[in-house]
Coordinates of C-alpha atoms in Angstrom, one line a residue:
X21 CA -12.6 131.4 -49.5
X22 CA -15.9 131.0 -47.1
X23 CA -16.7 129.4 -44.0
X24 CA -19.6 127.9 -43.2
X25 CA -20.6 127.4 -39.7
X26 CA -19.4 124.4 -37.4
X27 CA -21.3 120.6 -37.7
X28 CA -21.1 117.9 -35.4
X29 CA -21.2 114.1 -35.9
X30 CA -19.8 111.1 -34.2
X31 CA -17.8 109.4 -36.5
X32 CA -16.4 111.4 -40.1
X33 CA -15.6 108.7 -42.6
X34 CA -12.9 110.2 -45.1
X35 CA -13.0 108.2 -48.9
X36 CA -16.1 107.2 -50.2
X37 CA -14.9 103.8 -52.1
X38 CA -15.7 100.2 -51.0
X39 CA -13.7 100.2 -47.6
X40 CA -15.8 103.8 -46.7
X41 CA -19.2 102.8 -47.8
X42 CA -19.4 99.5 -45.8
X43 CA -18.2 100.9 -42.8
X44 CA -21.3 103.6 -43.1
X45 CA -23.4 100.8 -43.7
X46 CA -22.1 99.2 -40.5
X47 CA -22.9 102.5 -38.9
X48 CA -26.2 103.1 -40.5
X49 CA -27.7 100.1 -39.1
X50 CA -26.2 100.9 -35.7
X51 CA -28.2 104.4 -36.0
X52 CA -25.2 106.2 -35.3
X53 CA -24.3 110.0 -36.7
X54 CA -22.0 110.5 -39.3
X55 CA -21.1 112.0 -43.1
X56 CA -19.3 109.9 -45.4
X57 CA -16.8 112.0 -48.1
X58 CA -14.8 111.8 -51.3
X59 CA -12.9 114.5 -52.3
X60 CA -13.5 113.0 -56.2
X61 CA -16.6 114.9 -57.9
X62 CA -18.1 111.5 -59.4
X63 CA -17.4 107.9 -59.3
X64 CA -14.7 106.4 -61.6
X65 CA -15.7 104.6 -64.8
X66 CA -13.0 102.4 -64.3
X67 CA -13.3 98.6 -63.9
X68 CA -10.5 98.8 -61.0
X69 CA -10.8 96.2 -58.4
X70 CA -12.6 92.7 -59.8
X71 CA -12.4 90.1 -57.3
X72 CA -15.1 89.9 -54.3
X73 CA -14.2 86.7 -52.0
X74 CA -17.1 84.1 -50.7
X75 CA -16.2 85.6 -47.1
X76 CA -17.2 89.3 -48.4
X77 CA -20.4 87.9 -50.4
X78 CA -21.9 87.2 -47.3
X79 CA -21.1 90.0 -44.7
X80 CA -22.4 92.5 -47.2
X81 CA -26.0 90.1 -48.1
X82 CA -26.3 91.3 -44.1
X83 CA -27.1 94.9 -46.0
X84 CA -28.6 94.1 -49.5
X85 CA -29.7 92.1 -52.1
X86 CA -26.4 90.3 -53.3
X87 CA -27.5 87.5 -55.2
X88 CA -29.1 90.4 -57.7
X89 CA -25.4 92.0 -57.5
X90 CA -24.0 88.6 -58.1
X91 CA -26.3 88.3 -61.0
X92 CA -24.2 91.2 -62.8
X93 CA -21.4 89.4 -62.6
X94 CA -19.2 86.1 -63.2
X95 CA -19.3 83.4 -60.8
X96 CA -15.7 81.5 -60.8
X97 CA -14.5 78.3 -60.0
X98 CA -11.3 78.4 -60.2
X99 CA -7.9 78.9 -62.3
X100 CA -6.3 77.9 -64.9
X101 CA -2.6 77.5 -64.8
X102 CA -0.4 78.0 -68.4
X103 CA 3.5 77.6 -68.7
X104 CA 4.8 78.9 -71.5
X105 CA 1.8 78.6 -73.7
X106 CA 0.7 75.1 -72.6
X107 CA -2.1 74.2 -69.8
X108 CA -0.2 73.2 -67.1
X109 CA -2.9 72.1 -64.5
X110 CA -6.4 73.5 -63.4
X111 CA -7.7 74.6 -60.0
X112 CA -11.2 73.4 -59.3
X113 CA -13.1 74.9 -55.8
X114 CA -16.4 73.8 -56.9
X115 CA -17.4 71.7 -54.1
X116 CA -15.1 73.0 -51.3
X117 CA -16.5 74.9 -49.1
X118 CA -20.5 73.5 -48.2
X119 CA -21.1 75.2 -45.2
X120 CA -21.8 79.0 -47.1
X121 CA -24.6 80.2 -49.6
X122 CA -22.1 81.9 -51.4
X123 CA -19.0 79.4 -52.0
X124 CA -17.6 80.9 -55.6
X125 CA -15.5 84.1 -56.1
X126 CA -17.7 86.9 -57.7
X127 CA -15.3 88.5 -60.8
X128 CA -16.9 92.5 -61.5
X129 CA -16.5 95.4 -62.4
X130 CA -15.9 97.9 -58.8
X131 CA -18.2 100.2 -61.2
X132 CA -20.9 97.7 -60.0
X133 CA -19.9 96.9 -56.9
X134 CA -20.0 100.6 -56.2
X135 CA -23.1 100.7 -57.5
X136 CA -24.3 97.7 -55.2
X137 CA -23.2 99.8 -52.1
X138 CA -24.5 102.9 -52.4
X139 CA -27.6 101.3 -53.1
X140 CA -27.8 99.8 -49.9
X141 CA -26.7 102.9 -48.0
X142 CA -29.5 104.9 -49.7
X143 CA -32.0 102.6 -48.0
X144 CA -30.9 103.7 -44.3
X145 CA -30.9 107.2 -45.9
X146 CA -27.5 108.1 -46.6
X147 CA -25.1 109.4 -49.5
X148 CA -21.7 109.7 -50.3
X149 CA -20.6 113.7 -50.2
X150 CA -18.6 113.3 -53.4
X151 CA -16.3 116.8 -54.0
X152 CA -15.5 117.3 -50.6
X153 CA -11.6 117.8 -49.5
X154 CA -10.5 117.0 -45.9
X155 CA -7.6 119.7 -45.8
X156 CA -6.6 119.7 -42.4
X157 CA -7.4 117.5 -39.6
X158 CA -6.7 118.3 -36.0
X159 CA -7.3 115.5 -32.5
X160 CA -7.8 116.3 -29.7
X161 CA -8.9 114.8 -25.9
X162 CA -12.4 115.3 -26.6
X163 CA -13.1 114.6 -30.6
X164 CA -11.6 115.8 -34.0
X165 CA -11.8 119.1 -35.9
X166 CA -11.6 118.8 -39.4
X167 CA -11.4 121.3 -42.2
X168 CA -13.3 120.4 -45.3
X169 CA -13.3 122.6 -49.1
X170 CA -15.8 121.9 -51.8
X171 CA -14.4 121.9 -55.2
X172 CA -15.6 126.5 -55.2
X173 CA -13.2 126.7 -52.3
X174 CA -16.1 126.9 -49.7
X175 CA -15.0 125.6 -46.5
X176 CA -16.8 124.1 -43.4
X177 CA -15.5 122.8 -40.3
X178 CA -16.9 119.5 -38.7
X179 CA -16.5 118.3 -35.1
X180 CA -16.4 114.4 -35.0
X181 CA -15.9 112.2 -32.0
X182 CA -13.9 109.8 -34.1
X183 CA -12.7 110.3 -38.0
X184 CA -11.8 107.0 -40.2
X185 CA -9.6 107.4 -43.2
X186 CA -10.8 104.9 -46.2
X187 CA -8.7 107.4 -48.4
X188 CA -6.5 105.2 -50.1
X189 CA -2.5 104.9 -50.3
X190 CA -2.3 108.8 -50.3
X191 CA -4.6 108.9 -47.3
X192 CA -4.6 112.1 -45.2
X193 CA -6.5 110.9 -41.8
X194 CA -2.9 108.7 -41.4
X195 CA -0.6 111.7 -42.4
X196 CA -2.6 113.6 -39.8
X197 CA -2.0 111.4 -37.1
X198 CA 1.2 111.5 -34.8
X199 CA 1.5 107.9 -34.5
X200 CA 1.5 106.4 -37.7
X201 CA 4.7 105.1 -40.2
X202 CA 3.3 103.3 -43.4
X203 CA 6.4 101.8 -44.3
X204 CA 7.4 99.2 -47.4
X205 CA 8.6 99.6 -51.0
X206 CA 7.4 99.5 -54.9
X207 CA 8.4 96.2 -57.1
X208 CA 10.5 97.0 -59.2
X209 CA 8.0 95.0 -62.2
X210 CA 6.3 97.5 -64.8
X211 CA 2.1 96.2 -64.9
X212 CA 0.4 97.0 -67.9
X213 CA -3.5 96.5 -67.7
X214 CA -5.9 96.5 -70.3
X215 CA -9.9 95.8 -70.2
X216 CA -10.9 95.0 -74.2
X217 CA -13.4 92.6 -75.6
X218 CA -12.0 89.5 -77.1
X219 CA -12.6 87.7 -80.6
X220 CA -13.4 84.5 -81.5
X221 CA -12.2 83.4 -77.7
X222 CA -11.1 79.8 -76.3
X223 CA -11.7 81.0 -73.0
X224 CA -13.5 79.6 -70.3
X225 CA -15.7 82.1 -69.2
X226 CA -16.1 80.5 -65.3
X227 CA -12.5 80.2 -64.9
X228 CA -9.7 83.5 -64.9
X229 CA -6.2 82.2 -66.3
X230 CA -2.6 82.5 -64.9
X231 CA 0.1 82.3 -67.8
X232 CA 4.0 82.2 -66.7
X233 CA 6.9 82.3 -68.9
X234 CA 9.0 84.9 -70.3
X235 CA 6.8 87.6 -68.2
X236 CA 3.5 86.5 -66.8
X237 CA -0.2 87.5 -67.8
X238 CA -3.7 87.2 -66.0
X239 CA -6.7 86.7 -67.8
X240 CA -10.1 87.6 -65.9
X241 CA -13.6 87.5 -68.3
X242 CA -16.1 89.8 -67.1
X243 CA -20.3 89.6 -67.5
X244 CA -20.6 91.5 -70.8
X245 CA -17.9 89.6 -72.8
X246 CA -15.0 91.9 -72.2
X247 CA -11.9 90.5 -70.5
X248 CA -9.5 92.1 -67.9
X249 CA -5.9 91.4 -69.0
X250 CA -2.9 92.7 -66.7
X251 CA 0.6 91.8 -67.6
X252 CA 4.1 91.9 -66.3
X253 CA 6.6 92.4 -69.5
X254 CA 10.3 90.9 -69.2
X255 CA 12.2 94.3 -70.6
X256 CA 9.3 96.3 -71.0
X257 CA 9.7 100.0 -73.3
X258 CA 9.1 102.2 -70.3
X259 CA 9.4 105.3 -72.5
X260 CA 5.7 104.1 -74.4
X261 CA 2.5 103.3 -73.6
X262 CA 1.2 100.3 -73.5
X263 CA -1.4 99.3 -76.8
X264 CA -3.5 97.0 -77.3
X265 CA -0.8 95.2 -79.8
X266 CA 1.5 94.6 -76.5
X267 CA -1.5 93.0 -74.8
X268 CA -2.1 90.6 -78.2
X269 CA 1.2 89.8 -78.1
X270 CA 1.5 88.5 -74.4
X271 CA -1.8 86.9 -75.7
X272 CA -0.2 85.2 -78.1
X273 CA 2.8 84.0 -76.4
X274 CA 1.4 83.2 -73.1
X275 CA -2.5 81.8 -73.6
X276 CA -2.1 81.3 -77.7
X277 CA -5.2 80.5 -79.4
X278 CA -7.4 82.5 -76.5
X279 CA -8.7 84.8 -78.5
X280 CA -7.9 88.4 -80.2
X281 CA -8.7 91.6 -78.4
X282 CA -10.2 94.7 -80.2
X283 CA -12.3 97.8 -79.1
X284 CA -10.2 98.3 -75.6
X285 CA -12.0 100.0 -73.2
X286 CA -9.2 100.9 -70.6
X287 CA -5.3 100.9 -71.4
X288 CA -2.9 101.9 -68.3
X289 CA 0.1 101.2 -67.1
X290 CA 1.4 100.7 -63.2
X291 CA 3.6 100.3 -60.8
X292 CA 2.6 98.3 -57.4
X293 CA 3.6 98.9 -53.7
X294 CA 3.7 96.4 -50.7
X295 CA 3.3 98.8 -47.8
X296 CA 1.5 98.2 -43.9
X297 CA 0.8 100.6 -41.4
X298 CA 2.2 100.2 -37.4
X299 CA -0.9 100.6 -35.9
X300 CA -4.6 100.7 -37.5
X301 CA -5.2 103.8 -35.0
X302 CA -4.0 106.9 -33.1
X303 CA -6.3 108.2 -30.0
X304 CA -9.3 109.2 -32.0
X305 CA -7.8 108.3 -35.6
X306 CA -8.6 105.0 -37.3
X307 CA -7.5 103.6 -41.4
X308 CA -8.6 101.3 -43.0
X309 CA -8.1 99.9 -46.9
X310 CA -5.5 101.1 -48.4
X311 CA -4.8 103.3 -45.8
X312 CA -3.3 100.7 -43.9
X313 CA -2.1 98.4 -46.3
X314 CA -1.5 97.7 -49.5
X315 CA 0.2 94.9 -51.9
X316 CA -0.1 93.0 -54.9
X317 CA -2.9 92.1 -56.0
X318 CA -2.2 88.3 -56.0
X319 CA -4.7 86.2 -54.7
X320 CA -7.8 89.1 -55.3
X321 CA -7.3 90.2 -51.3
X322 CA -7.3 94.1 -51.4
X323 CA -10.5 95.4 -51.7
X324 CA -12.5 92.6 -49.5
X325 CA -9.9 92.9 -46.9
X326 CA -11.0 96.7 -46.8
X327 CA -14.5 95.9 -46.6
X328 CA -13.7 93.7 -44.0
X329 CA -12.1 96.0 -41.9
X330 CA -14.7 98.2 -42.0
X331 CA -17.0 95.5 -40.5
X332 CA -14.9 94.8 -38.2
X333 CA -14.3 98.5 -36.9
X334 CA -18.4 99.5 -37.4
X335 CA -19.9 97.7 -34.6
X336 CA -17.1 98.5 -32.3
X337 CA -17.8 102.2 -33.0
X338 CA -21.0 102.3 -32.4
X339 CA -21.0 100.0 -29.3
X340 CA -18.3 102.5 -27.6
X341 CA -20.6 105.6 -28.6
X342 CA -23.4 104.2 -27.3
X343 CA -21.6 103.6 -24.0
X344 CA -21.9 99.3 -24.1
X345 CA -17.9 99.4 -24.4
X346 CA -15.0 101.6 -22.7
X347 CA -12.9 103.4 -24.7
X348 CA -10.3 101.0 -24.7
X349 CA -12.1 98.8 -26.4
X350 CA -11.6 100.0 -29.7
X351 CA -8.0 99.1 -29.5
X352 CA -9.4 95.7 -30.1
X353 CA -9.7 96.7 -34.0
X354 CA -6.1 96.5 -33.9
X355 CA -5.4 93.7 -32.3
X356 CA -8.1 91.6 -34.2
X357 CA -7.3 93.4 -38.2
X358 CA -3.6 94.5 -38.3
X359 CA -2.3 90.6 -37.9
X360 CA -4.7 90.0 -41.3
X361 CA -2.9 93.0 -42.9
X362 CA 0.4 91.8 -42.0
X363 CA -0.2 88.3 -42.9
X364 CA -2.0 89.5 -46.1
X365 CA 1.4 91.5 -47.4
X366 CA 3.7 88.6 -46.6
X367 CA 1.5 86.3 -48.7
X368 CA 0.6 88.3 -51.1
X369 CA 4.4 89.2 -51.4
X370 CA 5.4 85.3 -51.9
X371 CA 2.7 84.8 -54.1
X372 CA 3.8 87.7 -56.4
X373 CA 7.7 87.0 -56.3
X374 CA 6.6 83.6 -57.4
X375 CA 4.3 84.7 -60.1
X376 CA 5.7 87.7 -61.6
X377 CA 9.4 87.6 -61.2
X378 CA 11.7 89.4 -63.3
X379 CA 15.0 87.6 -62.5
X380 CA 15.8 85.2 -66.0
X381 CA 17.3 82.6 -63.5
X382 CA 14.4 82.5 -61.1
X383 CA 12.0 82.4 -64.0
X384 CA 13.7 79.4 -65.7
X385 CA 14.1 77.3 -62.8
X386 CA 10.4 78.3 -61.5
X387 CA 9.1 77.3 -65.1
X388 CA 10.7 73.9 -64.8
X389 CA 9.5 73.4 -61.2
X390 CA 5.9 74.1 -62.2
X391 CA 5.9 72.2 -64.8
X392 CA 6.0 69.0 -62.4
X393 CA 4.8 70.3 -58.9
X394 CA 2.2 71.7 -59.6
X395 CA -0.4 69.5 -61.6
X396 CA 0.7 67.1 -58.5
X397 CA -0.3 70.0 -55.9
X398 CA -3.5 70.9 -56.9
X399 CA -4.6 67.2 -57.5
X400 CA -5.0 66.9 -54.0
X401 CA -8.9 68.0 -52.5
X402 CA -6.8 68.9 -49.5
X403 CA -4.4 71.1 -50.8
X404 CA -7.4 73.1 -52.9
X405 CA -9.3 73.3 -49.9
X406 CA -6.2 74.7 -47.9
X407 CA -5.4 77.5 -50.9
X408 CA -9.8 77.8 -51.0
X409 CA -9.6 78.8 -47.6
X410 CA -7.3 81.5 -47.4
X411 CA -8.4 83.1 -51.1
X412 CA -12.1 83.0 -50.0
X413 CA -10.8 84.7 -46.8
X414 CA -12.9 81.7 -44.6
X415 CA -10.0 81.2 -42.6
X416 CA -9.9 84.6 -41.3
X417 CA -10.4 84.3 -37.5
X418 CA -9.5 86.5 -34.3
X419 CA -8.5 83.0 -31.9
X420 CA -5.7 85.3 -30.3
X421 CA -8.1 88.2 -29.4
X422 CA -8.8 89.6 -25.9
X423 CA -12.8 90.2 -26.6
X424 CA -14.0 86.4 -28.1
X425 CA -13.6 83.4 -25.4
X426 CA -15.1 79.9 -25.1
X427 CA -16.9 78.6 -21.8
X428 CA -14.6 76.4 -19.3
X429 CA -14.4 72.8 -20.5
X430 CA -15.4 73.5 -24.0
X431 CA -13.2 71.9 -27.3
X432 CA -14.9 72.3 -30.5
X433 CA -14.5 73.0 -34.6
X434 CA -15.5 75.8 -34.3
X435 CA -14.0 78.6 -31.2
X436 CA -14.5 82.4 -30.1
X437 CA -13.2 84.3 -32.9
X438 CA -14.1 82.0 -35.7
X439 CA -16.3 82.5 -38.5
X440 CA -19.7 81.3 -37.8
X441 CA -20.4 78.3 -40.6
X442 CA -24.0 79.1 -42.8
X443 CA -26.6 76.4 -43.0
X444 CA -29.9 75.8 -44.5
X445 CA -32.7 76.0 -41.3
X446 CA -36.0 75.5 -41.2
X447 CA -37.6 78.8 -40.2
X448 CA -41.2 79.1 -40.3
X449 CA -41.3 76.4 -42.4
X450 CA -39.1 77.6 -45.3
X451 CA -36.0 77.3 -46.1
X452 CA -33.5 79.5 -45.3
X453 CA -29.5 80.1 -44.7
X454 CA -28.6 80.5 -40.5
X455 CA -27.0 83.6 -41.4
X456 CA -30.4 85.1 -42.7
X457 CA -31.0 85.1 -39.2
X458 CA -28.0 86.8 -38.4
X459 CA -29.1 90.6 -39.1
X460 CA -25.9 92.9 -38.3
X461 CA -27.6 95.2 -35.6
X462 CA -26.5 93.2 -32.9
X463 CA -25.3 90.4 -31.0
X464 CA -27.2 86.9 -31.4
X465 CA -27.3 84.3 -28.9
X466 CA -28.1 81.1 -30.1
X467 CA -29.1 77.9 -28.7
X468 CA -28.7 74.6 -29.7
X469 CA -30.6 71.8 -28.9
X470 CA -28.1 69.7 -29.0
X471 CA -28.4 65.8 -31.4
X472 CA -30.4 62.6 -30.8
X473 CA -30.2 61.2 -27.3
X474 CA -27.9 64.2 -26.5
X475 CA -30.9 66.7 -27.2
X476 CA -32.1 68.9 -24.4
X477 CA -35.7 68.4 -22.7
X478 CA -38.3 71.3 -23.4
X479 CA -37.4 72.6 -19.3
X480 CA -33.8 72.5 -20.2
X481 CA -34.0 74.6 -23.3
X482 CA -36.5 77.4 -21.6
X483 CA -35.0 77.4 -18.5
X484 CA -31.4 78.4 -20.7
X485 CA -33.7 80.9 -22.5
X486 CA -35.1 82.7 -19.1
X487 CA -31.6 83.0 -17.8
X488 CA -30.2 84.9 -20.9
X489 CA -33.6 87.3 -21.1
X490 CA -32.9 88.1 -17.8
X491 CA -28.8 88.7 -18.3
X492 CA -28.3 90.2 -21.5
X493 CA -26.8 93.3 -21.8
X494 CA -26.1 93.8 -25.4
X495 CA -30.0 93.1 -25.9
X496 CA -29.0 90.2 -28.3
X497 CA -31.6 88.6 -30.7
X498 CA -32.2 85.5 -29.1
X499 CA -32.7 82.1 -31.7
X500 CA -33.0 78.4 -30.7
X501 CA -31.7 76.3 -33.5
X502 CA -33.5 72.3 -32.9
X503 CA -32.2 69.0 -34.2
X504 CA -34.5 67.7 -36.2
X505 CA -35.1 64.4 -33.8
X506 CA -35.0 67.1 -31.0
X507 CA -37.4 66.2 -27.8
X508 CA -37.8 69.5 -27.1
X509 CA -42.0 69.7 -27.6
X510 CA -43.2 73.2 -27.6
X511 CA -40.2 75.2 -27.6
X512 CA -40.2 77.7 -30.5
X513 CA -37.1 77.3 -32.7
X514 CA -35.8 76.8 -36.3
X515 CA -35.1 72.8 -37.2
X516 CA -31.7 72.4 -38.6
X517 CA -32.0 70.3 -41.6
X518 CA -29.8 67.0 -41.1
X519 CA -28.4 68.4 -38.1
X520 CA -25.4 70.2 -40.3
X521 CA -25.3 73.3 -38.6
X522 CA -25.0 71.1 -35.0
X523 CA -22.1 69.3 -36.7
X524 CA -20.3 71.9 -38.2
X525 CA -20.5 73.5 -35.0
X526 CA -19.7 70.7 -33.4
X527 CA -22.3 71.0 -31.1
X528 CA -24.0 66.9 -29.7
X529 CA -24.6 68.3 -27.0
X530 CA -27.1 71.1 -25.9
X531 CA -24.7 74.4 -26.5
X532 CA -24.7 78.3 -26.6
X533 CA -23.5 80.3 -29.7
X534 CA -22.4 84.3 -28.9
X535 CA -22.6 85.8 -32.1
X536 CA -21.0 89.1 -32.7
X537 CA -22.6 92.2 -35.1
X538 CA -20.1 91.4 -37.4
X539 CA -20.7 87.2 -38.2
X540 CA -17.6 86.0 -35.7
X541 CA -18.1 83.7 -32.6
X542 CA -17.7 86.1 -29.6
X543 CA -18.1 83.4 -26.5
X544 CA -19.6 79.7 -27.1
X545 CA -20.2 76.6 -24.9
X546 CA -22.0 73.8 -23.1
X547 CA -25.5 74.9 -22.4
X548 CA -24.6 73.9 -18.4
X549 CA -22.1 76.5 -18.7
X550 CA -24.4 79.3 -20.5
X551 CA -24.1 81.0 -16.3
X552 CA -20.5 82.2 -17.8
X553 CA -21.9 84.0 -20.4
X554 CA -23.5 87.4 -18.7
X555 CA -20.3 87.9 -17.1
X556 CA -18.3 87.1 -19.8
X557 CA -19.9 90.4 -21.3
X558 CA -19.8 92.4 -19.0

């Protein structure tokens, strides 16, 4: 065994998969120091995790090129529901969502979304350190010591203000920490999984399929005309392996006439855990991913709630290191992510119970049930748009945390701690989406000229603008967003085309817009209230 000599950085990320690589891209745009690690020597070949939500698609185009990414991909718009062989009803969310350029699930290969990230972290210069082994990690008052071994057995110690553990179920930055129970249980259901291409197939290709009956099967086509097919058996053979005759037969019992699978590319079988953490950190110790939670993968929720923890925790970081935020700040990440986690498992846990049952009784009577309730449930727009908005993870918001906040007198759509809606602008005379605007670098304050006769005057609108250049702490970009019959001559802004950003907002009247690194509404209100805002920050 060798040592190397000591290293220092400010933050250590431990697990170099989706959840690990955004958060360095959240760091890497902050400029802040830090090494990224996997203890694996290469990147798996494995399909793994398919499903990237609308929410994700557009907090990671803040870093690259994702309509090229999507490209690779298969857009999806919606679900097919089959009970015991026969279509039972079909779930459309084309249409739902209007205020987003990205408003369809993205089904792909984590090969290629992988692929997409490190890309993007190469262009601020940075790499995953794939082969390298946190063995022992050690807090303390003033940073972290941590023990790392290359696959030779060389070791090298690294100092780190602050060390995030991205490392999966297993993960060693929360069995290091003093603080922290992960506690939960398997299901009892065997999974077997196979990715194969398909024959002759009755598909559709934009939709992935849910089959119930005896057992239950989920059918997901991918770009190069293979299809993911994960099963749940009623009395399943544990003693052998899955083949690609189990799979057929499913097929044939649960989506007949679909199509006939040959030339399998991946066969496994698995068991599944629903399992949260008590607190997403300890002093100097943060998870994240699978580190702090993980469940079924109903619903497609696992991965892109990862990723969006790591947005969430990036900015926070770096505005602590930087010395814009106390310490105690970065308790916040806490308070604003475990409630998603928690909600996530209890969802994800009804969902799966519901979908994937083993019980003969249950199964019966949830047959018949579906059979009538649900072509009646998904018939309404409504009721899409309610399950569209929780799948596409747009009704994620932080309402009920300390650090977002709305001016005195303000009552809108849309509150501190909301998502901010995406709308096509004028800018420079070209089209573009409001969040292009929105780089994730810093905070954005954003005026609003307010609509029609409610529109501010030209003195209004710059006198607003010389009070926030001269109070702005978190040296946010500063935009002015006009209504298109705005009478504010002379001001330099971007025209929101038929005033659908103002009304999704739900801004008539001349307004501020506090927009946080990571997309979410940190403070908004009336324009004759913008005087709040400074102190607000500080």
């Amino acid at each position: 065994m060798t040592t190397s000599e000591t290293s220092e950085v400010e933050v250590l990320i431990v697990g170099g998969g989706p959840t690990g690589v955004t958060l360095a891209l959240e760091l890497a745009v902050h400029g802040i120091r830090f090494r990224i690690i996997d203890k694996e020597e290469q990147r798996s070949d494995k399909s793994r995790a398919l499903g990237v939500q609308p929410r994700t698609l557009e907090l990671l185009s803040r870093h690259g090129d994702v309509r090229k990414y999507i490209s690779q991909g298969n857009l999806s718009s919606g679900t097919t529901f089959y009970l015991n062989g026969k279509k039972a009803a079909d779930v459309d969310i084309s249409g739902l969502a209007e205020d987003t350029a990205f408003p369809l699930i993205l089904i792909i290969s984590q090969c290629q979304t992988e692929e997409f990230l490190d890309e993007c972290l190469g262009k601020y210069g940075f790499a995953v350190e794939h082969g390298l082994e946190a063995k022992s990690i050690a807090q303390d008052p003033e940073g972290v010591t941590v023990t790392l071994s290359n696959p030779n057995g060389v070791e090298e110690t690294v100092r780190a203000k602050y060390v995030v553990g991205a490392d999966g179920a297993h993960s060693v930055v929360r069995r290091a920490a003093t603080g922290l129970s992960f506690e939960g249980s398997a299901y009892p259901q065997d999974f077997i999984l196979c990715d194969a291409h398909i024959r002759d197939p009755k598909i559709s290709w934009n939709r992935f399929s849910l089959c119930m009956g005896r057992g239950s099967l989920a059918v997901f086509p991918l770009k190069d005309g293979t299809v993911r097919v994960v099963a749940s058996r009623m009395g399943p053979k544990l003693e052998a392996d899955p083949t690609l005759e189990d799979f057929q037969a499913m097929f044939n019992q649960l989506h007949p006439d679909a199509g006939e699978l040959y030339d399998p590319t991946w066969i496994t079988q698995f068991h599944l855990h629903h399992r949260g953490v008590n607190s997403y950190r300890d002093k100097r110790l943060f998870v994240a991913g699978d580190a702090a939670h993980i469940h079924s993968p109903a619903g497609a929720q696992g991965m892109n709630t990862g990723i969006q923890d790591a947005v969430n925790l990036g900015w926070k970081l770096a505005k602590v290191i930087k010395g814009d935020r106390p310490e105690s700040f970065l308790d916040s990440y806490d308070r604003e992510r475990r409630p998603i986690g928690q909600n996530l498992l209890e969802t994800s846990d009804k969902m799966f119970t519901w979908g994937c049952s083993s019980n003969p009784f249950f199964v019966s009577f949830r047959n018949v049930m579906f059979t009538w309730v649900l072509p009646w449930f998904v018939s309404s727009r409504n009721r899409r748009a309610n399950i569209y908005k929780f799948i596409s993870e747009f009704g994620i918001n932080y309402r009920d945390s300390s650090i977002v906040g709305s001016a005195s007198g303000f009552s809108g759509p849309v509150t501190g701690g909301d998502r901010v809606p995406d709308r096509k602008v004028l800018i420079s005379g070209e089209e573009k989406y409001f969040h292009e605007l929105l780089t994730p670098d810093t905070h954005h304050l954003v005026v609003f000229s307010g609509v029609g006769e409610h529109g501010a005057p030209t003195e209004t609108i710059l006198e607003a603008q010389s009070i926030l250049k001269n109070n702005n702490p978190d040296r946010a970009k500063i935009h002015v967003i006009l209504d298109e019959s705005a009478k504010a001559e002379g001001v330099p802004g971007h025209i929101d085309i038929g005033g659908r950003l103002h009304e999704n907002f739900g801004l008539s009247e001349p307004s501020y817009v506090y927009i946080r690194p990571d997309g979410y509404v940190e403070h908004i209100g009336l324009l004759s209230k913008v005087d709040e805002l400074p102190e607000w920050v500080k």
